[in-house]
Short mmCIF file of C-alpha atoms in Angstrom, two decimals:
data_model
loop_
_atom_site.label_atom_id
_atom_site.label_comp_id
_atom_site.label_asym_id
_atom_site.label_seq_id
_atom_site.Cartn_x
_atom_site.Cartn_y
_atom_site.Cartn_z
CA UNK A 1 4.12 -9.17 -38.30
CA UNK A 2 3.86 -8.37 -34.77
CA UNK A 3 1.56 -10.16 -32.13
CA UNK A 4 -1.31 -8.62 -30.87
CA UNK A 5 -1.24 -9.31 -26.83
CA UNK A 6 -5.17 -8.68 -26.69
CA UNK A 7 -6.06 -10.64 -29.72
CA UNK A 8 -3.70 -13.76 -28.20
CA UNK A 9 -5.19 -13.32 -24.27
CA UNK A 10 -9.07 -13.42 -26.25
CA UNK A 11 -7.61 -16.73 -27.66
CA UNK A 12 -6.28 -18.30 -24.75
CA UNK A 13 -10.00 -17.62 -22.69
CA UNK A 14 -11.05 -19.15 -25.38
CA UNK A 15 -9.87 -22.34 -25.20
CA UNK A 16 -9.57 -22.29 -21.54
CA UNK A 17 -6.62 -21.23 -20.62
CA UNK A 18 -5.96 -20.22 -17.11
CA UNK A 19 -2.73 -19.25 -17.61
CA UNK A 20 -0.56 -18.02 -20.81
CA UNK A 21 3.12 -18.43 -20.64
CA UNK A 22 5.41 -16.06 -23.34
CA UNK A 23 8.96 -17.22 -24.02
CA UNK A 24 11.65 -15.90 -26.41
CA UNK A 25 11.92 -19.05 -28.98
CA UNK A 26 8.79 -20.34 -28.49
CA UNK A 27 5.31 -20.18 -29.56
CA UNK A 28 3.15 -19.21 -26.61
CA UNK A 29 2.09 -21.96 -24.04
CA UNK A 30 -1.22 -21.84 -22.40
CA UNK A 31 -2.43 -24.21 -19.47
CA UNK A 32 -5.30 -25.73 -19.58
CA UNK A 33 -6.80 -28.10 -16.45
CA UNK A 34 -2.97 -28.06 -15.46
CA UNK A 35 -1.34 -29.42 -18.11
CA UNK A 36 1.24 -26.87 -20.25
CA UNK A 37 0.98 -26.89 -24.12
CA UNK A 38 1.85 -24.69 -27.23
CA UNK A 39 -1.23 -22.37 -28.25
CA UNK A 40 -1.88 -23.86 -31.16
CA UNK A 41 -1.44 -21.73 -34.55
CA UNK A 42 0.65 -19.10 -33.26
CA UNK A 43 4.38 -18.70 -34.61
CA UNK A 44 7.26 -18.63 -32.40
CA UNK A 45 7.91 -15.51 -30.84
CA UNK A 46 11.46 -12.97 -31.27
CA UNK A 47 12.95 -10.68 -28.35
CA UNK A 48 11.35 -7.95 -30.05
CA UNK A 49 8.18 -9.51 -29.95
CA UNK A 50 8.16 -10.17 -26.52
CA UNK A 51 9.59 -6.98 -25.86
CA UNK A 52 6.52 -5.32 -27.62
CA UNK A 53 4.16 -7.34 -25.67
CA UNK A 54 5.57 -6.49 -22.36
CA UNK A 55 5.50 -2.65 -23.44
CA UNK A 56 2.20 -3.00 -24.88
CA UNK A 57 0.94 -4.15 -21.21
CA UNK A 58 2.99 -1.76 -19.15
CA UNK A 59 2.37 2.09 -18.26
CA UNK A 60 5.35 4.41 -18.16
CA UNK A 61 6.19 4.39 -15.00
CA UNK A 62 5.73 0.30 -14.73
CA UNK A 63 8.58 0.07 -18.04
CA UNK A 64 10.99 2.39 -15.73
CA UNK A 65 10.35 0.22 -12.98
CA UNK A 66 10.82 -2.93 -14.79
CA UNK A 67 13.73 -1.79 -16.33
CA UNK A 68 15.09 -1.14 -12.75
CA UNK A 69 14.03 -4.08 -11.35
CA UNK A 70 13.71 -6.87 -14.02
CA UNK A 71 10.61 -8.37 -12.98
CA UNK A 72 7.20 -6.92 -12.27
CA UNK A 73 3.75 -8.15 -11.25
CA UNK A 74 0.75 -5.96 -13.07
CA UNK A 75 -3.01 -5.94 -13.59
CA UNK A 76 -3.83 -5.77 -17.66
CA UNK A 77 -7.42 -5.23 -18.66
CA UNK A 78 -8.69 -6.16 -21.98
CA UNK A 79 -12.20 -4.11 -22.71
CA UNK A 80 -14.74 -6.90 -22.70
CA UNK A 81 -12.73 -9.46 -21.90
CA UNK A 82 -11.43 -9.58 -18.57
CA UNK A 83 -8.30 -8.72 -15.96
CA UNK A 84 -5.15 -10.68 -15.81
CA UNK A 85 -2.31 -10.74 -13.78
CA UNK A 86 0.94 -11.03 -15.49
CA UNK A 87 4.57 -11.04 -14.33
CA UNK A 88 7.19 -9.76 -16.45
CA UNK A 89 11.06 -11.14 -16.05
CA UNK A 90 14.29 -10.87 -17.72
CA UNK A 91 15.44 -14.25 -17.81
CA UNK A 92 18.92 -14.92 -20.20
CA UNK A 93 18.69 -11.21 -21.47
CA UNK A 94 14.96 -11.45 -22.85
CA UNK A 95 11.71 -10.71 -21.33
CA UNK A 96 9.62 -13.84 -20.25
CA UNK A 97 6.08 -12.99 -18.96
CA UNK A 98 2.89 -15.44 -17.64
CA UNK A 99 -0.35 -14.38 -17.61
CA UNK A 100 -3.05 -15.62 -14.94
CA UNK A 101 -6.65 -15.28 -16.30
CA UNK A 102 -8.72 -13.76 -13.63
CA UNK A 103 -12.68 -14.23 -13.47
CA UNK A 104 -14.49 -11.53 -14.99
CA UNK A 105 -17.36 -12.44 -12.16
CA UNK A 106 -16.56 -12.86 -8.62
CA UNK A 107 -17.45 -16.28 -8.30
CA UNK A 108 -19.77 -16.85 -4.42
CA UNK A 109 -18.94 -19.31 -2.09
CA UNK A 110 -21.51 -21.72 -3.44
CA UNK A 111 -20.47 -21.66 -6.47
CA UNK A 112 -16.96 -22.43 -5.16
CA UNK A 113 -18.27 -25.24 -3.00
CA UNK A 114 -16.61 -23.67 -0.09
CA UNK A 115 -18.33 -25.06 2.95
CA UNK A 116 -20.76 -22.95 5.30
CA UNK A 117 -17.81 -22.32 7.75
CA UNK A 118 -16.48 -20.14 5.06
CA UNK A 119 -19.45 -17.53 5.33
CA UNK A 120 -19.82 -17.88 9.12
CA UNK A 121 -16.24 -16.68 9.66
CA UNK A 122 -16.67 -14.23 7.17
CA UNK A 123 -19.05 -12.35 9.28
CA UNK A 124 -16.96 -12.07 12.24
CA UNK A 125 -16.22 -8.85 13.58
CA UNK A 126 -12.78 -8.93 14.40
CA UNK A 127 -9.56 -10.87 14.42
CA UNK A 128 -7.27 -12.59 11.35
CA UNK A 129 -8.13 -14.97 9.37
CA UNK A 130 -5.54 -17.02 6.86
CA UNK A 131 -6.10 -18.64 3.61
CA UNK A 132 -3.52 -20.93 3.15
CA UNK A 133 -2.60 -23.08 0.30
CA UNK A 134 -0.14 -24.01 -3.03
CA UNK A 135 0.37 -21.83 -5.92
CA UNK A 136 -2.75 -21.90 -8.16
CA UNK A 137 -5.15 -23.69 -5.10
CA UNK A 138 -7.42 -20.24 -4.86
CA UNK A 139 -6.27 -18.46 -2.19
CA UNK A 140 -7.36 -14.86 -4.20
CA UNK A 141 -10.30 -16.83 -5.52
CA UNK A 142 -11.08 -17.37 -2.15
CA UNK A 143 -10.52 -14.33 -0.62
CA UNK A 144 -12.30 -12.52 -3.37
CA UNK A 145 -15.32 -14.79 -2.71
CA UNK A 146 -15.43 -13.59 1.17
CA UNK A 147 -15.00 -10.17 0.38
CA UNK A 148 -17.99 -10.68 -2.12
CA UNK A 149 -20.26 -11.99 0.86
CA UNK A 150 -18.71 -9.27 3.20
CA UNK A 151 -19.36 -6.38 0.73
CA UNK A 152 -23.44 -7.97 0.06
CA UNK A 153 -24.06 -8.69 4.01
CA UNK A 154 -22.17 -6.05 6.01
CA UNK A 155 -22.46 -2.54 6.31
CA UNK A 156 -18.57 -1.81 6.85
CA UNK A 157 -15.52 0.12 5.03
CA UNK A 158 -13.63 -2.43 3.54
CA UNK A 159 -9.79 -1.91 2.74
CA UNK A 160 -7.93 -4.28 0.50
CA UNK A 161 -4.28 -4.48 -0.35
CA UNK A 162 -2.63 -5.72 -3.55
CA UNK A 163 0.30 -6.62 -5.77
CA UNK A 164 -1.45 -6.17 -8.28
CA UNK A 165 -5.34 -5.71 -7.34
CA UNK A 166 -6.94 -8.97 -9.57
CA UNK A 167 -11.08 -9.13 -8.74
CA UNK A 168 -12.75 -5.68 -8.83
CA UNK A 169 -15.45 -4.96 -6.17
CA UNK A 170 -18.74 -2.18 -6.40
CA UNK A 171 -19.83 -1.51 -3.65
CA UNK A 172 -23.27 -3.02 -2.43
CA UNK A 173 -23.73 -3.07 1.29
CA UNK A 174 -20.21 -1.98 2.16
CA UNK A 175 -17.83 0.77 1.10
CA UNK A 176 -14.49 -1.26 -0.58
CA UNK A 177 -11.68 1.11 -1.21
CA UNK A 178 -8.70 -1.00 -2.87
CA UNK A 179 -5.15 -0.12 -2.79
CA UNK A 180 -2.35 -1.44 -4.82
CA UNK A 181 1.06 -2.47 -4.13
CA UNK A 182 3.25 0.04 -6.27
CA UNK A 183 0.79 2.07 -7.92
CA UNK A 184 -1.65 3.62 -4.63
CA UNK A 185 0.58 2.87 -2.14
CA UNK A 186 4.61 2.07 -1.59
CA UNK A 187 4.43 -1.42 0.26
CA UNK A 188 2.05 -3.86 2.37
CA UNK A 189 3.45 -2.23 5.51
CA UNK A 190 2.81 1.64 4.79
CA UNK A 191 -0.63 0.77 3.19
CA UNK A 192 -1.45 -1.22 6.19
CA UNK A 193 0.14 1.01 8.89
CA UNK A 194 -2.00 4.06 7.00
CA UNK A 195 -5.39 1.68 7.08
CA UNK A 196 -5.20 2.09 10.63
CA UNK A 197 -6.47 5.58 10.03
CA UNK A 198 -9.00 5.22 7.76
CA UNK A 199 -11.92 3.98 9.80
CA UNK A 200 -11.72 0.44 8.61
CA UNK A 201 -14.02 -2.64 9.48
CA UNK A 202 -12.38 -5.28 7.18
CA UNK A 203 -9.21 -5.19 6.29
CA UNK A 204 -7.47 -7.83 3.51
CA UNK A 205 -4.14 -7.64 2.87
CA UNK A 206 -3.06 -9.64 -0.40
CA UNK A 207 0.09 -10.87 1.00
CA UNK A 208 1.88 -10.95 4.32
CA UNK A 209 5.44 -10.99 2.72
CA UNK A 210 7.53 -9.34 5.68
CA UNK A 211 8.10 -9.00 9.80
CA UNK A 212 6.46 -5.43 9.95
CA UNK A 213 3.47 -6.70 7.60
CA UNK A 214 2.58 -9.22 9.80
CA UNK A 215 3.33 -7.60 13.08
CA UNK A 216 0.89 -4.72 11.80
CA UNK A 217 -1.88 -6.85 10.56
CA UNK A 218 -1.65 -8.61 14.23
CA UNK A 219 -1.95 -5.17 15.84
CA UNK A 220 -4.88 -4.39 13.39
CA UNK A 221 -6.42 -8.08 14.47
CA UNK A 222 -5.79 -7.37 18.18
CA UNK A 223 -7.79 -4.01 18.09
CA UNK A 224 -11.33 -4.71 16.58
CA UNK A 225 -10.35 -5.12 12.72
CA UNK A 226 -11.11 -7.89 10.67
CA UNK A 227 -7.98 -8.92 8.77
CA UNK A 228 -7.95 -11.19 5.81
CA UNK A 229 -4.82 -12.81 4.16
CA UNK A 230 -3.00 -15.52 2.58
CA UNK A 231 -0.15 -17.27 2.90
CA UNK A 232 1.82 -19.61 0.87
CA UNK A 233 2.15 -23.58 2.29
CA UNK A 234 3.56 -26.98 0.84
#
């Protein structure tokens, strides 16, 4: 009998999961307040059942590129549910994936207990600003949090960048167009280098991975943008 990836990511919410971990030979592995352990109930799963799941999650184009590429980040929506970012690998000929539970509701800066500096710098006009931080500390929470407050206070064109795009914004008192890595747009650098030209106030770019990303969201910084980003620390 085959799993069901939507009925298993509804289970994992659930029980509070904030991340779902799929390996041939196992039974799935959820973490829960950062501690790893077997979903309980669930049998362990084949290659073809984690071959299913992977396909299940993936458009067309995404299973040619993961079949180039062996590993791929996506965005999977479940109807009612939720988003979740997964990454698909090949790892010992089989397909390994882990799923990151994202919000349904963009969660505000209060009710992150950021501190007032957070929506002070937020409101500044121009120039870059860096959310730094460990794997899992928030960094997207974060980021998604200030866009939030950006989008409800400001009357400005926002333009976001993402591998994949996680938190979904409507517009309120700003215009958010967002862009993602693969799907809208080629790369960090072409979507950023093409921002330049599309009347942009705010500008966050998900990840600043290479030279010509950063050297471009600098430029963007150094001629009246605000640019928001993240980088990864120890």
């Amino acid at each position: 009998m085959s799993i069901n990836i939507d009925e298993l990511l509804k289970k994992a919410v659930k029980l509070g999961a904030s991340d779902v971990h799929v390996k041939v030979g196992n039974a799935p592995i959820i973490r829960i307040n950062g501690e790893l352990s077997f979903m309980p109930g669930e049998k362990r799963l084949s290659s073809e059942d984690s071959m299913n799941m992977a396909y299940t999650v993936m458009s067309a184009p995404q299973k040619e590129a993961f079949k180039k590429r062996n590993d791929l980040d996506i965005a999977y929506s479940v109807p009612g549910l939720g988003r979740f970012r997964c990454n698909a690998f090949v790892q010992r000929g089989t397909i390994g994936m882990v799923f990151r539970i994202i919000p349904m509701k963009i969660l505000d800066t209060d009710q992150l207990h950021l501190p007032p500096i957070v929506r002070t710098i937020s409101l500044e006009p121009r120039g870059l600003i860096l959310v730094t931080g460990t794997t899992g500390s928030g960094k997207t929470t974060t980021l998604a949090a200030m866009v939030d407050y950006i989008n409800s206070n400001r009357t400005d064109h926002v333009m976001t960048i993402e591998d994949p795009i996680e938190f979904l914004h409507r517009d309120k008192r700003s215009i958010v167009n967002q862009r993602e890595v693969g799907t809208d747009t080629e790369s960090f650098s072409r979507a950023l280098r093409a921002a330049m030209r599309q009347d942009p106030d705010v500008i966050l770019v998900g990840e600043m991975r290479d030279f010509e990303t950063i050297q471009t969201a600098l430029i963007a910084a150094e001629t009246g943008h605000l640019v928001l980003s993240t980088l990864h620390t120890v």
